[in-house]
Structure formats: structure tokens, C-alpha cells
Amino acid sequence: MYTPLVQAQTQPGMINFGYGYPRPPKDINLIARRALRQDDADIFFPHEMPQGQLTLCRQIAQMLVHQGLEVFPEDLIITNGSQQGLSLAMNYYVQPGDWVIVEAPTYYGAISILENLGAKIIGIPMTAEGMNLDLLEQYLHSHRPKLIYTISTFHNPTGLTTTQNHRQQLLALAEKYECHILEDNAYEGINFDAVPAPIKALDKNNLVTYLSTFSKTLMPGLRVGYMVVTGKHYQAIIERKLLHDLHTSSISQTIVSEYLASGHYRRHLSRLRTDNLQSRNTMLQALERYFPEEIRWTVPTGGLFLWVQLPDDIPIGTIRKEAFAQNVYLACGSAFFPDKQGYPAMRLTFCLPPEEIEQGISIVGKLLKKYIYRGCVDTERLVAKHRISHYQPLVRSS
């Protein structure tokens, strides 16, 4: 799915509802020049420590305190984006044939890593509150999985955020069954309302590994993410990173460090929240205006995405192709389920200019009405109608 997303982003005139990255900061050139304006250029020549620059680790630790997560700089590992963090953690905790629990739907990149590892993936359906905890306990008891992968804040793809109570219960179950948690918090900091502290903040037994990145808030091309790893797992994951790439780019780390030190990052996040909130509201209004009343969607309080659920027999593949022919790219919901089945849905990013959102949603709405109201039947629709999925719809009709 990644390659078509990037290709669509580079196509002139394409309205890309599948590409979830922030608007570029206006002061990136200024900050980059300032960061690299050093008297001794030799500081960029030698290798860094695999865990990253100590100054940047200290800055990130200080930043995390404001989100309710108190950690030491020595608990941090700077990674080549959060995708490397996912790979490092999953390769450490999971062996081929192990059971792993994920939310259904969930981030397709995590699914791909687990599939490549040869893991056996259990998809626990998402509810409006988060992962179904009753089902989770059943599978923890019966399958004894090695890892729970969760996106607790501004979930990808649904946009949901779990409550403090849900986080406490999830951690309690993990402790009861001695199962590690991988908490992916890639969208931290781009919230419109207050959010609970991460699950890692509640962790007293080193069961939770925490991931985040600057790709979703600052600039994806810098490829700077980070992990919070405590206890005996830290050194083992450091050794795995050495096998991956020795260390993350010194120049990228220095640019991010300058953003944090100068206060520009804090101001950038403030502008990003304002812009994203405006764009989210524009999308919600456009969905109400152009989509058929049979369609339902989530209302996220931050992040970059919302989740649109479609009628069971809608030919989403056909709609996607016709939308692409009109310069609108859609991300089908099937990519976000472990078995690629799930239920008909779309993930839409709202981090686009308002005029693009209005135009793109208008085009997609017309296509949805075409297939819902005209009763058009084709092979794909017949297959979808008779497919049985154990994943229950997340957003129900009122």
C-alpha cells in the first residue's frame, strides 16, 4: 500500500485522502541552516552512538513529561522513523509462529512486519472505546500471545482515543497474562482536546514499549522517531539497532534538536493543531453535505485520520478506481485488517487544504450515491454481499 500512496502524492492535481503527513513547517530552511551552522563540521563526520544524541534524548524526555510520561534520557532510543521502532520491537518480542494481538482495524505497516516475521495475528475488533477487552482476555487466556500492539491515541486508521480506564484495564490484563505491550503513539502532540497519559506512564513492570516519531508532526523526510524502552529490554534492542543501521542520521537528529531547543517546535505544533482542526471540521461538514445518509464515520479529537464505514454490499474497489480516474486517491479499509477482509470502509486524511477536501469529498459522495441509490450490481458487490466477517462495524447507525 505504501508505494501507491507515495506515487499518488507525486501525481499533479491528485487529491490524496490516503497520505497522512503534516503540512511542511514554513521555517524548515531557517532551522536547518541554523542547526548545521557549526564552527567544526567534523562533528557530523564520526559515527553516533546507536541510541542517539544525548542532547536530543534529554529534550525528548523533557517533552514527554508534558504528556504525562516521565522517563530518563537513558530509556530512549532514537530510530530511523517509528517504522524502524516497530520492526526492532516486533523482531525482539516475537518469533515465527508466535501469536500476536492487534486491533482490527490497525496500521497496515505493523501488519506487514508481523506477516513477514511469520507471526500468527489475532485481530481484536475495535469498539468506540478501543479494543474489545472481553475478547482480548479470552485470547490472552487461550492463545498466550507474546505481544499486544495498540495505537492508544488517535488510532490509525479510526482516529479514536482510548480512555484512561480502558488503558488501565488493558495494562492489567497484560500484567495478568504476562504479555508485552507495544504502544504506538505516532500522533502525539497533534490533539485538539486533552488526552490521557500513555499506557507506558502506568507501567511499573517494564511490560510496555513506547514508540513515537517526528514524521507526523514535523517532517517525514527527516526519518527521526524514538522508542522508550525500560528494564532488561533496552540493551537487547540497542544491539538489534546496531545490526540495522548503526545509528540514525546525525544531521536529521541535529535539525530536530534545534527545533526543540529554539521553541520553534512548540509554536509549529500550535499552528498544526489549529490548521488540522479547521481541516477536520471542513471534512466533517463536507461528509454531512455530500455523503449518503447510510454512511457513518468517526469524529477524532486529533491526529490525521477519520474512519468511514460503508454499507456491506458497496463495491468499494470499483468506487476507488473511478475516484482515481477523477484524481482522488482513497485508502480502502481492507488493508487495515489482518486478514484483508474486515468490513467495507475507507480511511480519510483531513490534513489537506480545505478546498481540496471540499472538492474530493464531493466527488466521492457522488460515486457512493451512484452505487447505493441505483442498486448497481457487479461481481465485486456480489462477493462482498456473501462474505462473512467476524469484525463488527465500529460506528453504528443511530
GROMACS .gro file of N, CA and C in nm, residues 65-184:
model
  360
   65VAL      N    1   0.742   1.456   2.947
   65VAL     CA    2   0.688   1.489   3.079
   65VAL      C    3   0.557   1.566   3.065
   66HIS      N    4   0.549   1.655   2.967
   66HIS     CA    5   0.428   1.736   2.947
   66HIS      C    6   0.312   1.650   2.897
   67GLN      N    7   0.340   1.529   2.851
   67GLN     CA    8   0.234   1.438   2.808
   67GLN      C    9   0.204   1.332   2.913
   68GLY      N   10   0.261   1.351   3.032
   68GLY     CA   11   0.231   1.260   3.142
   68GLY      C   12   0.320   1.139   3.151
   69LEU      N   13   0.429   1.137   3.072
   69LEU     CA   14   0.518   1.021   3.071
   69LEU      C   15   0.657   1.065   3.119
   70GLU      N   16   0.693   1.023   3.239
   70GLU     CA   17   0.822   1.059   3.296
   70GLU      C   18   0.921   0.946   3.272
   71VAL      N   19   1.024   0.976   3.193
   71VAL     CA   20   1.127   0.877   3.163
   71VAL      C   21   1.264   0.943   3.171
   72PHE      N   22   1.367   0.861   3.180
   72PHE     CA   23   1.504   0.911   3.179
   72PHE      C   24   1.556   0.915   3.035
   73PRO      N   25   1.644   1.008   3.004
   73PRO     CA   26   1.705   1.008   2.870
   73PRO      C   27   1.768   0.874   2.835
   74GLU      N   28   1.816   0.804   2.937
   74GLU     CA   29   1.881   0.674   2.915
   74GLU      C   30   1.782   0.565   2.878
   75ASP      N   31   1.652   0.593   2.883
   75ASP     CA   32   1.550   0.497   2.840
   75ASP      C   33   1.512   0.514   2.694
   76LEU      N   34   1.569   0.614   2.628
   76LEU     CA   35   1.529   0.648   2.491
   76LEU      C   36   1.626   0.592   2.388
   77ILE      N   37   1.569   0.552   2.274
   77ILE     CA   38   1.647   0.509   2.158
   77ILE      C   39   1.594   0.588   2.038
   78ILE      N   40   1.680   0.665   1.973
   78ILE     CA   41   1.640   0.740   1.854
   78ILE      C   42   1.643   0.644   1.734
   79THR      N   43   1.535   0.639   1.659
   79THR     CA   44   1.522   0.544   1.550
   79THR      C   45   1.506   0.614   1.415
   80ASN      N   46   1.524   0.537   1.312
   80ASN     CA   47   1.504   0.587   1.176
   80ASN      C   48   1.354   0.583   1.145
   81GLY      N   49   1.281   0.678   1.204
   81GLY     CA   50   1.135   0.680   1.195
   81GLY      C   51   1.075   0.577   1.288
   82SER      N   52   0.945   0.588   1.313
   82SER     CA   53   0.880   0.491   1.402
   82SER      C   54   0.868   0.354   1.337
   83GLN      N   55   0.876   0.348   1.203
   83GLN     CA   56   0.868   0.219   1.136
   83GLN      C   57   0.986   0.130   1.178
   84GLN      N   58   1.104   0.189   1.194
   84GLN     CA   59   1.215   0.109   1.243
   84GLN      C   60   1.191   0.065   1.386
   85GLY      N   61   1.130   0.153   1.466
   85GLY     CA   62   1.098   0.116   1.603
   85GLY      C   63   1.003  -0.003   1.608
   86LEU      N   64   0.903  -0.002   1.521
   86LEU     CA   65   0.811  -0.116   1.513
   86LEU      C   66   0.887  -0.244   1.480
   87SER      N   67   0.974  -0.235   1.380
   87SER     CA   68   1.048  -0.353   1.336
   87SER      C   69   1.140  -0.404   1.445
   88LEU      N   70   1.212  -0.313   1.512
   88LEU     CA   71   1.302  -0.355   1.618
   88LEU      C   72   1.227  -0.425   1.731
   89ALA      N   73   1.117  -0.364   1.775
   89ALA     CA   74   1.042  -0.420   1.888
   89ALA      C   75   0.977  -0.554   1.851
   90MET      N   76   0.916  -0.559   1.734
   90MET     CA   77   0.847  -0.682   1.695
   90MET      C   78   0.945  -0.796   1.672
   91ASN      N   79   1.061  -0.766   1.615
   91ASN     CA   80   1.162  -0.869   1.596
   91ASN      C   81   1.220  -0.916   1.729
   92TYR      N   82   1.218  -0.830   1.829
   92TYR     CA   83   1.270  -0.867   1.962
   92TYR      C   84   1.169  -0.953   2.039
   93TYR      N   85   1.044  -0.913   2.040
   93TYR     CA   86   0.945  -0.982   2.123
   93TYR      C   87   0.882  -1.104   2.056
   94VAL      N   88   0.886  -1.111   1.924
   94VAL     CA   89   0.808  -1.212   1.851
   94VAL      C   90   0.899  -1.303   1.770
   95GLN      N   91   0.872  -1.433   1.776
   95GLN     CA   92   0.939  -1.533   1.695
   95GLN      C   93   0.839  -1.592   1.595
   96PRO      N   94   0.888  -1.650   1.484
   96PRO     CA   95   0.795  -1.712   1.388
   96PRO      C   96   0.704  -1.814   1.458
   97GLY      N   97   0.576  -1.803   1.427
   97GLY     CA   98   0.478  -1.894   1.487
   97GLY      C   99   0.414  -1.844   1.615
   98ASP      N  100   0.468  -1.734   1.672
   98ASP     CA  101   0.408  -1.677   1.793
   98ASP      C  102   0.277  -1.608   1.760
   99TRP      N  103   0.186  -1.608   1.858
   99TRP     CA  104   0.062  -1.533   1.844
   99TRP      C  105   0.085  -1.388   1.885
  100VAL      N  106   0.025  -1.297   1.810
  100VAL     CA  107   0.032  -1.153   1.840
  100VAL      C  108  -0.108  -1.094   1.825
  101ILE      N  109  -0.144  -1.008   1.918
  101ILE     CA  110  -0.275  -0.944   1.915
  101ILE      C  111  -0.262  -0.802   1.862
  102VAL      N  112  -0.350  -0.767   1.768
  102VAL     CA  113  -0.357  -0.630   1.716
  102VAL      C  114  -0.503  -0.586   1.719
  103GLU      N  115  -0.523  -0.456   1.712
  103GLU     CA  116  -0.658  -0.404   1.695
  103GLU      C  117  -0.703  -0.427   1.551
  104ALA      N  118  -0.831  -0.443   1.531
  104ALA     CA  119  -0.885  -0.461   1.396
  104ALA      C  120  -0.998  -0.360   1.375
  105PRO      N  121  -0.968  -0.259   1.290
  105PRO     CA  122  -0.853  -0.240   1.203
  105PRO      C  123  -0.732  -0.185   1.278
  106THR      N  124  -0.616  -0.184   1.207
  106THR     CA  125  -0.494  -0.128   1.265
  106THR      C  126  -0.402  -0.081   1.153
  107TYR      N  127  -0.287  -0.027   1.189
  107TYR     CA  128  -0.190   0.026   1.092
  107TYR      C  129  -0.137  -0.086   1.002
  108TYR      N  130  -0.148  -0.069   0.873
  108TYR     CA  131  -0.111  -0.174   0.779
  108TYR      C  132   0.039  -0.205   0.781
  109GLY      N  133   0.122  -0.105   0.815
  109GLY     CA  134   0.266  -0.129   0.822
  109GLY      C  135   0.302  -0.228   0.931
  110ALA      N  136   0.232  -0.222   1.044
  110ALA     CA  137   0.256  -0.317   1.152
  110ALA      C  138   0.215  -0.458   1.110
  111ILE      N  139   0.102  -0.468   1.041
  111ILE     CA  140   0.057  -0.598   0.992
  111ILE      C  141   0.162  -0.660   0.900
  112SER      N  142   0.217  -0.579   0.811
  112SER     CA  143   0.317  -0.628   0.715
  112SER      C  144   0.441  -0.681   0.786
  113ILE      N  145   0.488  -0.610   0.889
  113ILE     CA  146   0.606  -0.656   0.963
  113ILE      C  147   0.577  -0.790   1.029
  114LEU      N  148   0.461  -0.802   1.093
  114LEU     CA  149   0.426  -0.926   1.162
  114LEU      C  150   0.410  -1.042   1.064
  115GLU      N  151   0.350  -1.015   0.950
  115GLU     CA  152   0.337  -1.120   0.849
  115GLU      C  153   0.474  -1.165   0.800
  116ASN      N  154   0.564  -1.069   0.780
  116ASN     CA  155   0.698  -1.103   0.735
  116ASN      C  156   0.775  -1.184   0.840
  117LEU      N  157   0.744  -1.161   0.966
  117LEU     CA  158   0.806  -1.235   1.074
  117LEU      C  159   0.754  -1.379   1.085
  118GLY      N  160   0.640  -1.406   1.022
  118GLY     CA  161   0.578  -1.537   1.037
  118GLY      C  162   0.495  -1.549   1.163
  119ALA      N  163   0.453  -1.435   1.218
  119ALA     CA  164   0.367  -1.437   1.338
  119ALA      C  165   0.225  -1.476   1.301
  120LYS      N  166   0.152  -1.528   1.398
  120LYS     CA  167   0.010  -1.557   1.382
  120LYS      C  168  -0.067  -1.441   1.444
  121ILE      N  169  -0.142  -1.370   1.363
  121ILE     CA  170  -0.204  -1.245   1.405
  121ILE      C  171  -0.350  -1.266   1.443
  122ILE      N  172  -0.386  -1.216   1.560
  122ILE     CA  173  -0.524  -1.216   1.607
  122ILE      C  174  -0.574  -1.073   1.604
  123GLY      N  175  -0.678  -1.047   1.527
  123GLY     CA  176  -0.737  -0.914   1.521
  123GLY      C  177  -0.853  -0.902   1.617
  124ILE      N  178  -0.840  -0.816   1.717
  124ILE     CA  179  -0.948  -0.792   1.814
  124ILE      C  180  -1.029  -0.671   1.766
  125PRO      N  181  -1.159  -0.688   1.743
  125PRO     CA  182  -1.239  -0.577   1.691
  125PRO      C  183  -1.233  -0.453   1.779
  126MET      N  184  -1.231  -0.338   1.713
  126MET     CA  185  -1.236  -0.210   1.782
  126MET      C  186  -1.380  -0.173   1.814
  127THR      N  187  -1.401  -0.119   1.932
  127THR     CA  188  -1.528  -0.057   1.967
  127THR      C  189  -1.504   0.093   1.977
  128ALA      N  190  -1.608   0.168   2.009
  128ALA     CA  191  -1.591   0.312   2.023
  128ALA      C  192  -1.497   0.347   2.138
  129GLU      N  193  -1.478   0.255   2.232
  129GLU     CA  194  -1.389   0.278   2.346
  129GLU      C  195  -1.248   0.225   2.323
  130GLY      N  196  -1.230   0.145   2.220
  130GLY     CA  197  -1.100   0.085   2.194
  130GLY      C  198  -1.113  -0.065   2.171
  131MET      N  199  -1.004  -0.136   2.182
  131MET     CA  200  -1.004  -0.280   2.163
  131MET      C  201  -1.104  -0.347   2.258
  132ASN      N  202  -1.179  -0.445   2.207
  132ASN     CA  203  -1.276  -0.519   2.289
  132ASN      C  204  -1.202  -0.598   2.396
  133LEU      N  205  -1.211  -0.553   2.520
  133LEU     CA  206  -1.131  -0.612   2.627
  133LEU      C  207  -1.179  -0.749   2.669
  134ASP      N  208  -1.308  -0.776   2.654
  134ASP     CA  209  -1.359  -0.910   2.687
  134ASP      C  210  -1.299  -1.014   2.592
  135LEU      N  211  -1.300  -0.982   2.463
  135LEU     CA  212  -1.239  -1.072   2.366
  135LEU      C  213  -1.088  -1.082   2.388
  136LEU      N  214  -1.026  -0.970   2.422
  136LEU     CA  215  -0.883  -0.971   2.447
  136LEU      C  216  -0.849  -1.071   2.557
  137GLU      N  217  -0.922  -1.069   2.666
  137GLU     CA  218  -0.890  -1.161   2.775
  137GLU      C  219  -0.911  -1.307   2.733
  138GLN      N  220  -1.014  -1.332   2.653
  138GLN     CA  221  -1.035  -1.469   2.606
  138GLN      C  222  -0.914  -1.520   2.529
  139TYR      N  223  -0.862  -1.436   2.440
  139TYR     CA  224  -0.747  -1.479   2.359
  139TYR      C  225  -0.618  -1.482   2.441
  140LEU      N  226  -0.604  -1.393   2.537
  140LEU     CA  227  -0.487  -1.398   2.625
  140LEU      C  228  -0.485  -1.530   2.702
  141HIS      N  229  -0.601  -1.575   2.743
  141HIS     CA  230  -0.612  -1.700   2.819
  141HIS      C  231  -0.591  -1.822   2.730
  142SER      N  232  -0.650  -1.820   2.610
  142SER     CA  233  -0.648  -1.940   2.526
  142SER      C  234  -0.524  -1.953   2.439
  143HIS      N  235  -0.464  -1.838   2.396
  143HIS     CA  236  -0.354  -1.844   2.300
  143HIS      C  237  -0.219  -1.799   2.356
  144ARG      N  238  -0.220  -1.735   2.471
  144ARG     CA  239  -0.097  -1.688   2.533
  144ARG      C  240  -0.006  -1.614   2.434
  145PRO      N  241  -0.055  -1.506   2.376
  145PRO     CA  242   0.026  -1.430   2.278
  145PRO      C  243   0.148  -1.367   2.343
  146LYS      N  244   0.247  -1.336   2.261
  146LYS     CA  245   0.371  -1.276   2.310
  146LYS      C  246   0.363  -1.123   2.314
  147LEU      N  247   0.270  -1.065   2.236
  147LEU     CA  248   0.269  -0.919   2.222
  147LEU      C  249   0.129  -0.869   2.191
  148ILE      N  250   0.096  -0.752   2.249
  148ILE     CA  251  -0.024  -0.677   2.213
  148ILE      C  252   0.024  -0.548   2.148
  149TYR      N  253  -0.019  -0.524   2.025
  149TYR     CA  254   0.014  -0.399   1.956
  149TYR      C  255  -0.107  -0.308   1.959
  150THR      N  256  -0.090  -0.186   2.012
  150THR     CA  257  -0.203  -0.094   2.025
  150THR      C  258  -0.161   0.048   1.989
  151ILE      N  259  -0.254   0.119   1.928
  151ILE     CA  260  -0.237   0.263   1.900
  151ILE      C  261  -0.339   0.333   1.988
  152SER      N  262  -0.297   0.377   2.105
  152SER     CA  263  -0.392   0.421   2.207
  152SER      C  264  -0.448   0.561   2.183
  153THR      N  265  -0.370   0.647   2.116
  153THR     CA  266  -0.411   0.786   2.098
  153THR      C  267  -0.418   0.820   1.950
  154PHE      N  268  -0.535   0.867   1.905
  154PHE     CA  269  -0.560   0.899   1.764
  154PHE      C  270  -0.525   0.779   1.675
  155HIS      N  271  -0.595   0.674   1.705
  155HIS     CA  272  -0.573   0.543   1.642
  155HIS      C  273  -0.572   0.553   1.490
  156ASN      N  274  -0.478   0.482   1.430
  156ASN     CA  275  -0.468   0.470   1.285
  156ASN      C  276  -0.521   0.332   1.246
  157PRO      N  277  -0.638   0.323   1.179
  157PRO     CA  278  -0.698   0.427   1.095
  157PRO      C  279  -0.821   0.497   1.150
  158THR      N  280  -0.873   0.459   1.268
  158THR     CA  281  -1.006   0.507   1.306
  158THR      C  282  -1.007   0.648   1.364
  159GLY      N  283  -0.893   0.695   1.416
  159GLY     CA  284  -0.888   0.826   1.478
  159GLY      C  285  -0.932   0.828   1.623
  160LEU      N  286  -0.971   0.713   1.679
  160LEU     CA  287  -1.021   0.707   1.816
  160LEU      C  288  -0.909   0.718   1.918
  161THR      N  289  -0.944   0.763   2.039
  161THR     CA  290  -0.852   0.768   2.152
  161THR      C  291  -0.915   0.693   2.268
  162THR      N  292  -0.842   0.600   2.327
  162THR     CA  293  -0.897   0.521   2.437
  162THR      C  294  -0.898   0.603   2.566
  163THR      N  295  -0.986   0.567   2.656
  163THR     CA  296  -0.999   0.638   2.783
  163THR      C  297  -0.892   0.591   2.882
  164GLN      N  298  -0.877   0.668   2.989
  164GLN     CA  299  -0.784   0.629   3.095
  164GLN      C  300  -0.823   0.494   3.153
  165ASN      N  301  -0.952   0.471   3.172
  165ASN     CA  302  -0.998   0.345   3.229
  165ASN      C  303  -0.966   0.228   3.136
  166HIS      N  304  -0.986   0.246   3.008
  166HIS     CA  305  -0.955   0.141   2.911
  166HIS      C  306  -0.806   0.108   2.915
  167ARG      N  307  -0.722   0.209   2.925
  167ARG     CA  308  -0.577   0.188   2.930
  167ARG      C  309  -0.537   0.111   3.055
  168GLN      N  310  -0.598   0.145   3.167
  168GLN     CA  311  -0.568   0.075   3.291
  168GLN      C  312  -0.609  -0.072   3.283
  169GLN      N  313  -0.727  -0.097   3.226
  169GLN     CA  314  -0.773  -0.235   3.214
  169GLN      C  315  -0.687  -0.315   3.117
  170LEU      N  316  -0.647  -0.254   3.007
  170LEU     CA  317  -0.562  -0.322   2.910
  170LEU      C  318  -0.429  -0.361   2.974
  171LEU      N  319  -0.368  -0.268   3.047
  171LEU     CA  320  -0.242  -0.298   3.113
  171LEU      C  321  -0.259  -0.406   3.220
  172ALA      N  322  -0.370  -0.400   3.294
  172ALA     CA  323  -0.395  -0.502   3.397
  172ALA      C  324  -0.405  -0.642   3.336
  173LEU      N  325  -0.470  -0.653   3.221
  173LEU     CA  326  -0.479  -0.782   3.153
  173LEU      C  327  -0.342  -0.829   3.106
  174ALA      N  328  -0.264  -0.737   3.052
  174ALA     CA  329  -0.129  -0.773   3.008
  174ALA      C  330  -0.043  -0.821   3.125
  175GLU      N  331  -0.057  -0.757   3.239
  175GLU     CA  332   0.017  -0.799   3.358
  175GLU      C  333  -0.029  -0.936   3.406
  176LYS      N  334  -0.160  -0.957   3.403
  176LYS     CA  335  -0.216  -1.085   3.450
  176LYS      C  336  -0.163  -1.201   3.366
  177TYR      N  337  -0.152  -1.181   3.236
  177TYR     CA  338  -0.112  -1.290   3.146
  177TYR      C  339   0.033  -1.274   3.098
  178GLU      N  340   0.107  -1.183   3.159
  178GLU     CA  341   0.249  -1.163   3.130
  178GLU      C  342   0.275  -1.147   2.980
  179CYS      N  343   0.202  -1.053   2.920
  179CYS     CA  344   0.213  -1.027   2.777
  179CYS      C  345   0.264  -0.883   2.756
  180HIS      N  346   0.363  -0.867   2.673
  180HIS     CA  347   0.418  -0.735   2.647
  180HIS      C  348   0.323  -0.652   2.560
  181ILE      N  349   0.330  -0.520   2.578
  181ILE     CA  350   0.251  -0.425   2.500
  181ILE      C  351   0.346  -0.337   2.419
  182LEU      N  352   0.315  -0.319   2.292
  182LEU     CA  353   0.385  -0.223   2.208
  182LEU      C  354   0.288  -0.109   2.180
  183GLU      N  355   0.313   0.006   2.241
  183GLU     CA  356   0.223   0.122   2.231
  183GLU      C  357   0.277   0.218   2.127
  184ASP      N  358   0.205   0.233   2.018
  184ASP     CA  359   0.244   0.318   1.906
  184ASP      C  360   0.168   0.451   1.919
   0.00000   0.00000   0.00000
